[in-house]
């Protein structure tokens, strides 16, 4: 069955913003699909709201729409582009749900769009627990006993059958969101209620618990001729009960005897056939009782997934790429395995190494959140490592995590630790290794954790001697899909330790450039940096050099073997990186290493690399230090005549209290090891500071104190500098005021209210600062404007989080240009667009909005602050600011209402502003509710408003209203000091019910304006990126 | 400490972990990721030193159900990271303890990937596992003394001394030329109601047909089919008299019996992931493989270009290609058109490996049924 000629135009739907449970893996799969389908001569239309993705780069599709992933906008795209088919299996749950919705509302039928990959029935069968169970019964496969409930009452009845503990899972949610394991009746009631709430179809599945059984996943592929292969088996070291996304996992499976593994294989094949996924990849999850050898099917995902990305990187078998070819008619045996070049894709990869995946968590950012691991995924990213043995892979994975602070087990007696191990938690492996190091019996640890003793024995060896896996010499091996049965054509390498040094690395004669990636996704360092690294690789290749990528994040495009000339899947530690660089240099000409694109991770290695004599391309280590050392940077600003907020660097807690008065309150405090605003707080008084030092000072190290600028407007600038000239890429005005981390605040480009004079000041300052630091490449400068005065907050001499957003907003590939500068080209040679940066490029406005994971961390306050908490971002592009803002809100998952009820409650300082908001909303036909104080101000100004009880004032109070669903939009600014209780409850309720909740006046005003502007709900006219930038043809800057 | 020494002088250090004996034989590698015990107890590995490409071997111990015969046949096991684990849920004993008791020489901590790449490029060759204190030239002469695999009759070494019967009921009776049949092959046939009569490989046509079997089955086994002319002659007598079915060595023996040629593959097929196309349905099976020799194509070619069921002219009429290997395009199965006979080169019974090809046993039984 060759390529389908009955379709010409294919619509690919992305997965939207990075959220817990849906990360960069869908950019990786989407990019592969785009490449393949265009190679095959199809016209590709892409929709995705996430600007930080490679797939939304104009060159990856024929028409790209950065629009909210909602039926409305996507329908518009379909109406406009008239695709023949929709490929919905590569954009995660989001794309799958969207495909389903567009079928249900008749859009697909109306425009004659066919679903390829998985058809409607298959999607429905896999996603609807009831249909799925029926299909499994039909295939003679067993699942945990279960019941489906659409009401709390029905759930209670079912519990009689199943008993506690009971696993509660909402239908159609991502990563188990809103689910959990109930051990007690109280927990049961709570979890079921919240499950019914978050499930888009108000349905929860109640499962008999098989906690402690082994958990296994198989990645299956099927073609139209019904040929089926298993790409990879994955074993969860953490048994059933810990979400696969939060489990440490190993490929291939290690503990099943062949007959049992073959049973899983047979069942996985039966599952994909029963569900009826015609072509493509699916992920099937099993629970296995190691003693009775019972096998239960847990679930199947009829699409590429986080696990399929992992399986692809683990085996070298590019699942998404092949799934895309299968979707357009090819058979597995008609597709080449490009790793060997000589064998077809209709085979099962076999590997001669071990792969370990470690989840990356971010609990430290969500005080109050429950750090135990359960059926509801909580990790924000992952690192993968490859070794010749499990020990090597596990130890490499440990160092790939890049924890901000070295993790260590609490110094507790064995019994205590064992007791804690019974409940899986983030630090379980630290405790486990500590116990094993103390010589605790394997049986005891197994009894507490149910982890297979084979793993525990391997871990015990590491615990006793961390160096043990690394006996011998580091050898570079290739990932070849076939355990060396055939020579590998693809340069995808890892290091393993053998008795004698060996290397399979083959390289050309061109000089090589090493690009350091950004490691596991985490809050503060996400996909944006991988985006930049990929652009660097493309640019290095275009420049006639060989691009060498080092990274350890399996989700990303940067770790796709055809992104660079050579990929080394390695941890980003100085040792591991130096080993690769030395090897590269040993084998051929080596130009140097690029540390500017991978965020803080490579930047932290810069000094060490220089000490080792490795040439750094671009900004020098000295310059980096000049920008990052607060003292030196402060002096530099003085010399240039720019002011920073008053600050002090305190060596000790006592010292901090002393210097605080000199700086002046309110203060922004943070420990010096801070990353992404980690542990940053605003304190308003010596008491507040003392309290902070109590909590954070303990960690030791210097403490930074800055005068906190209240009511200041924050501005972000990304610019290019070659040491002589500076080109401003974009100036972004934040919607939220300074004090909300730049990564968490919405921002607009071009700035909508700064005024030409201020913009000119900002340009001037950016130029002088970049030149004074001596930047060669990219620089990001953050400013705060208060009372018409410009303050410099910080300068980052590297690619920033906003580079992809700016590049897409202005149609200039900043990262690529920066890379060319770093490779020696002067700015003058880049024929950059003249005129004013980020302005005048078409008559459109771009808004970036952050996406926050509060809904996954019950108990933590859904409040924005100087510590970054967002996992991802979306972009809204429109003809004017309100429309773009509305699009961004919709894309972020909280569309603004067009009518209904608004609740307003603000601090005294904000009262005047609150009136303006009330006025606009009232004029747009909203009913206005407010807490007494706020209501008073508003009504005094003549706007009708109804006062509401605060929680303290008794029911029915504001939270009751929200819970009842009687509020459609909330403006709630935190009352300065302490006592945030009320606000906290309000925001929690808003998050739980997905009601837009604007926590700053500025954002409130923007929202009100957007609503007023023809009642925009984010479904304004859709815009095609390619056409947007056609004027001046800037996308051609390559 | 010990080391692997290959006849071309290559040397790979390791640590001894099995029986304290030196072992020589043909060094081969298997790319499967599970099923180590099945492989070592598979008679087809007789006189071979088996290298496991998967680094961790022994993880789930050993158990009776995983035996493919009564004993271990491979002479040696070469591993990257072997472990002895008797506390695995399905384990009756530890892997290394078992190897030692079976007298199988084993070595671990070997850079098996380096060894495999060497064999892949230079071809399967003789070699040995020796204690560290053996001098290289001593090792060299011991290895040189070991006869080459080509030309070896190993069937006599693994074949049973006397006839044995399996299965009951009134299902078809099949006489098996037991050149080293695997237990899972017996299991799959008996499960389908077949009665089996296992004969020593030296059995004559008369002995094989004495009980008036409905068919003759040619089993898998070790060594070079070209060295088994006495079996080949027996089979030739039976072609046309009884339906003939065969697997692996059995396939090669039928081929030679009807006048086709076999040849030695550079390093053989051993693993559980080779794609094979069934030309009757066009479907692809992921197969279990274990063979060092293969049949030549109709015009003496080693690989088959297309996916057409090409034909051979044999002494018993036309033979048609039924299965082809999509990795290296070698012959994986054929059937005779004028007399009831069909064989495959790979292992439909799995043990270890995927179950995609179990249907072949049903096909075999249909052939018997129609011939009846
Ligand atoms: N019946 C059960 N008993 C114990 N744990 C379970 C059960 N069902 C699921 N789990 C755990 O919950 C996790 C998530 O369940 P799953 O069905 O895979 O949902 P998701 O769609 O979020 O992946 C699984 O990885 C598994 O560890
Ligand atoms: N002096 C200040 N006054 C007001 N807000 C500030 C001040 N310093 C920092 N901030 C806020 O804190 C956020 C994080 O501070 P920043 O120095 O950018 O840390 P990071 O290195 O994490 O980006 C900024 O985005 C800004 O909103
Ligand atoms: Mg799952
Ligand atoms: Mg910042």
Short mmCIF file of N, CA, C and O in Angstrom, two decimals, chain B residues 310-343:
data_model
loop_
_atom_site.label_atom_id
_atom_site.label_comp_id
_atom_site.label_asym_id
_atom_site.label_seq_id
_atom_site.Cartn_x
_atom_site.Cartn_y
_atom_site.Cartn_z
N UNK B 310 8.86 -17.30 -5.84
CA UNK B 310 9.69 -17.89 -6.89
C UNK B 310 9.74 -19.42 -6.73
O UNK B 310 9.47 -19.95 -5.66
N UNK B 311 10.09 -20.10 -7.83
CA UNK B 311 10.06 -21.57 -7.81
C UNK B 311 11.41 -22.20 -8.12
O UNK B 311 12.19 -21.68 -8.89
N UNK B 312 11.63 -23.34 -7.48
CA UNK B 312 12.80 -24.17 -7.73
C UNK B 312 12.32 -25.38 -8.54
O UNK B 312 11.18 -25.81 -8.36
N UNK B 313 13.19 -25.90 -9.36
CA UNK B 313 12.91 -27.22 -9.94
C UNK B 313 13.65 -28.22 -9.07
O UNK B 313 14.86 -28.13 -8.90
N UNK B 314 12.90 -29.13 -8.42
CA UNK B 314 13.57 -30.10 -7.55
C UNK B 314 13.40 -31.50 -8.14
O UNK B 314 12.68 -31.69 -9.11
N UNK B 315 14.04 -32.45 -7.49
CA UNK B 315 13.93 -33.84 -7.95
C UNK B 315 12.50 -34.34 -7.79
O UNK B 315 12.13 -35.39 -8.30
N UNK B 316 11.69 -33.61 -7.04
CA UNK B 316 10.31 -34.05 -6.80
C UNK B 316 9.31 -33.02 -7.33
O UNK B 316 8.25 -32.80 -6.76
N UNK B 317 9.68 -32.33 -8.37
CA UNK B 317 8.81 -31.34 -8.97
C UNK B 317 9.11 -29.95 -8.42
O UNK B 317 10.13 -29.74 -7.76
N UNK B 318 8.18 -29.03 -8.68
CA UNK B 318 8.45 -27.63 -8.33
C UNK B 318 8.34 -27.42 -6.82
O UNK B 318 7.54 -28.04 -6.14
N UNK B 319 9.20 -26.53 -6.31
CA UNK B 319 9.10 -26.06 -4.92
C UNK B 319 8.86 -24.56 -5.01
O UNK B 319 9.35 -23.89 -5.92
N UNK B 320 8.05 -24.04 -4.08
CA UNK B 320 7.70 -22.63 -4.13
C UNK B 320 8.12 -21.94 -2.83
O UNK B 320 7.91 -22.48 -1.74
N UNK B 321 8.70 -20.74 -2.98
CA UNK B 321 9.10 -19.94 -1.82
C UNK B 321 7.85 -19.50 -1.07
O UNK B 321 6.91 -19.00 -1.66
N UNK B 322 7.80 -19.72 0.25
CA UNK B 322 6.64 -19.29 1.03
C UNK B 322 6.98 -18.17 2.01
O UNK B 322 6.13 -17.39 2.39
N UNK B 323 8.24 -18.12 2.46
CA UNK B 323 8.64 -17.10 3.42
C UNK B 323 10.01 -16.53 3.08
O UNK B 323 10.91 -17.27 2.68
N UNK B 324 10.15 -15.19 3.26
CA UNK B 324 11.45 -14.57 2.98
C UNK B 324 11.81 -13.63 4.13
O UNK B 324 10.94 -13.00 4.74
N UNK B 325 13.10 -13.57 4.47
CA UNK B 325 13.59 -12.74 5.55
C UNK B 325 13.77 -11.30 5.04
O UNK B 325 14.47 -11.07 4.06
N UNK B 326 13.11 -10.34 5.69
CA UNK B 326 13.16 -8.96 5.21
C UNK B 326 14.42 -8.23 5.69
O UNK B 326 14.69 -7.10 5.28
N UNK B 327 15.18 -8.87 6.55
CA UNK B 327 16.47 -8.27 6.98
C UNK B 327 17.52 -8.48 5.89
O UNK B 327 18.06 -7.54 5.35
N UNK B 328 17.77 -9.76 5.56
CA UNK B 328 18.83 -10.01 4.58
C UNK B 328 18.32 -10.77 3.35
O UNK B 328 19.13 -11.29 2.57
N UNK B 329 16.97 -10.85 3.18
CA UNK B 329 16.38 -11.43 1.98
C UNK B 329 16.76 -12.89 1.76
O UNK B 329 16.77 -13.36 0.62
N UNK B 330 17.08 -13.63 2.82
CA UNK B 330 17.38 -15.06 2.63
C UNK B 330 16.10 -15.87 2.67
O UNK B 330 15.06 -15.39 3.12
N UNK B 331 16.18 -17.12 2.19
CA UNK B 331 15.03 -18.03 2.15
C UNK B 331 14.63 -18.40 3.58
O UNK B 331 15.46 -18.84 4.36
N UNK B 332 13.35 -18.23 3.91
CA UNK B 332 12.89 -18.59 5.26
C UNK B 332 11.87 -19.72 5.25
O UNK B 332 11.48 -20.21 6.31
N UNK B 333 11.41 -20.11 4.05
CA UNK B 333 10.46 -21.22 4.02
C UNK B 333 10.03 -21.56 2.61
O UNK B 333 10.10 -20.71 1.72
N UNK B 334 9.66 -22.81 2.38
CA UNK B 334 9.18 -23.21 1.05
C UNK B 334 8.27 -24.42 1.17
O UNK B 334 8.18 -25.04 2.23
N UNK B 335 7.55 -24.69 0.10
CA UNK B 335 6.75 -25.91 0.08
C UNK B 335 6.87 -26.53 -1.29
O UNK B 335 7.15 -25.86 -2.29
N UNK B 336 6.68 -27.85 -1.34
CA UNK B 336 6.72 -28.55 -2.61
C UNK B 336 5.31 -28.56 -3.18
O UNK B 336 4.34 -28.64 -2.42
N UNK B 337 5.20 -28.42 -4.49
CA UNK B 337 3.87 -28.29 -5.08
C UNK B 337 3.29 -29.63 -5.51
O UNK B 337 2.08 -29.83 -5.49
N UNK B 338 4.17 -30.57 -5.83
CA UNK B 338 3.66 -31.84 -6.38
C UNK B 338 3.52 -32.92 -5.32
O UNK B 338 2.82 -33.91 -5.50
N UNK B 339 4.22 -32.75 -4.20
CA UNK B 339 4.09 -33.69 -3.08
C UNK B 339 3.87 -32.88 -1.82
O UNK B 339 4.27 -31.73 -1.76
N UNK B 340 3.20 -33.46 -0.80
CA UNK B 340 2.95 -32.70 0.42
C UNK B 340 4.21 -32.53 1.25
O UNK B 340 4.67 -33.49 1.87
N UNK B 341 4.78 -31.34 1.24
CA UNK B 341 5.97 -31.04 2.04
C UNK B 341 6.11 -29.54 2.19
O UNK B 341 5.93 -28.80 1.22
N UNK B 342 6.37 -29.09 3.41
CA UNK B 342 6.55 -27.66 3.67
C UNK B 342 7.47 -27.49 4.87
O UNK B 342 7.40 -28.24 5.85
N UNK B 343 8.36 -26.52 4.77
CA UNK B 343 9.30 -26.29 5.86
C UNK B 343 9.58 -24.80 6.03
O UNK B 343 9.40 -24.02 5.11
#
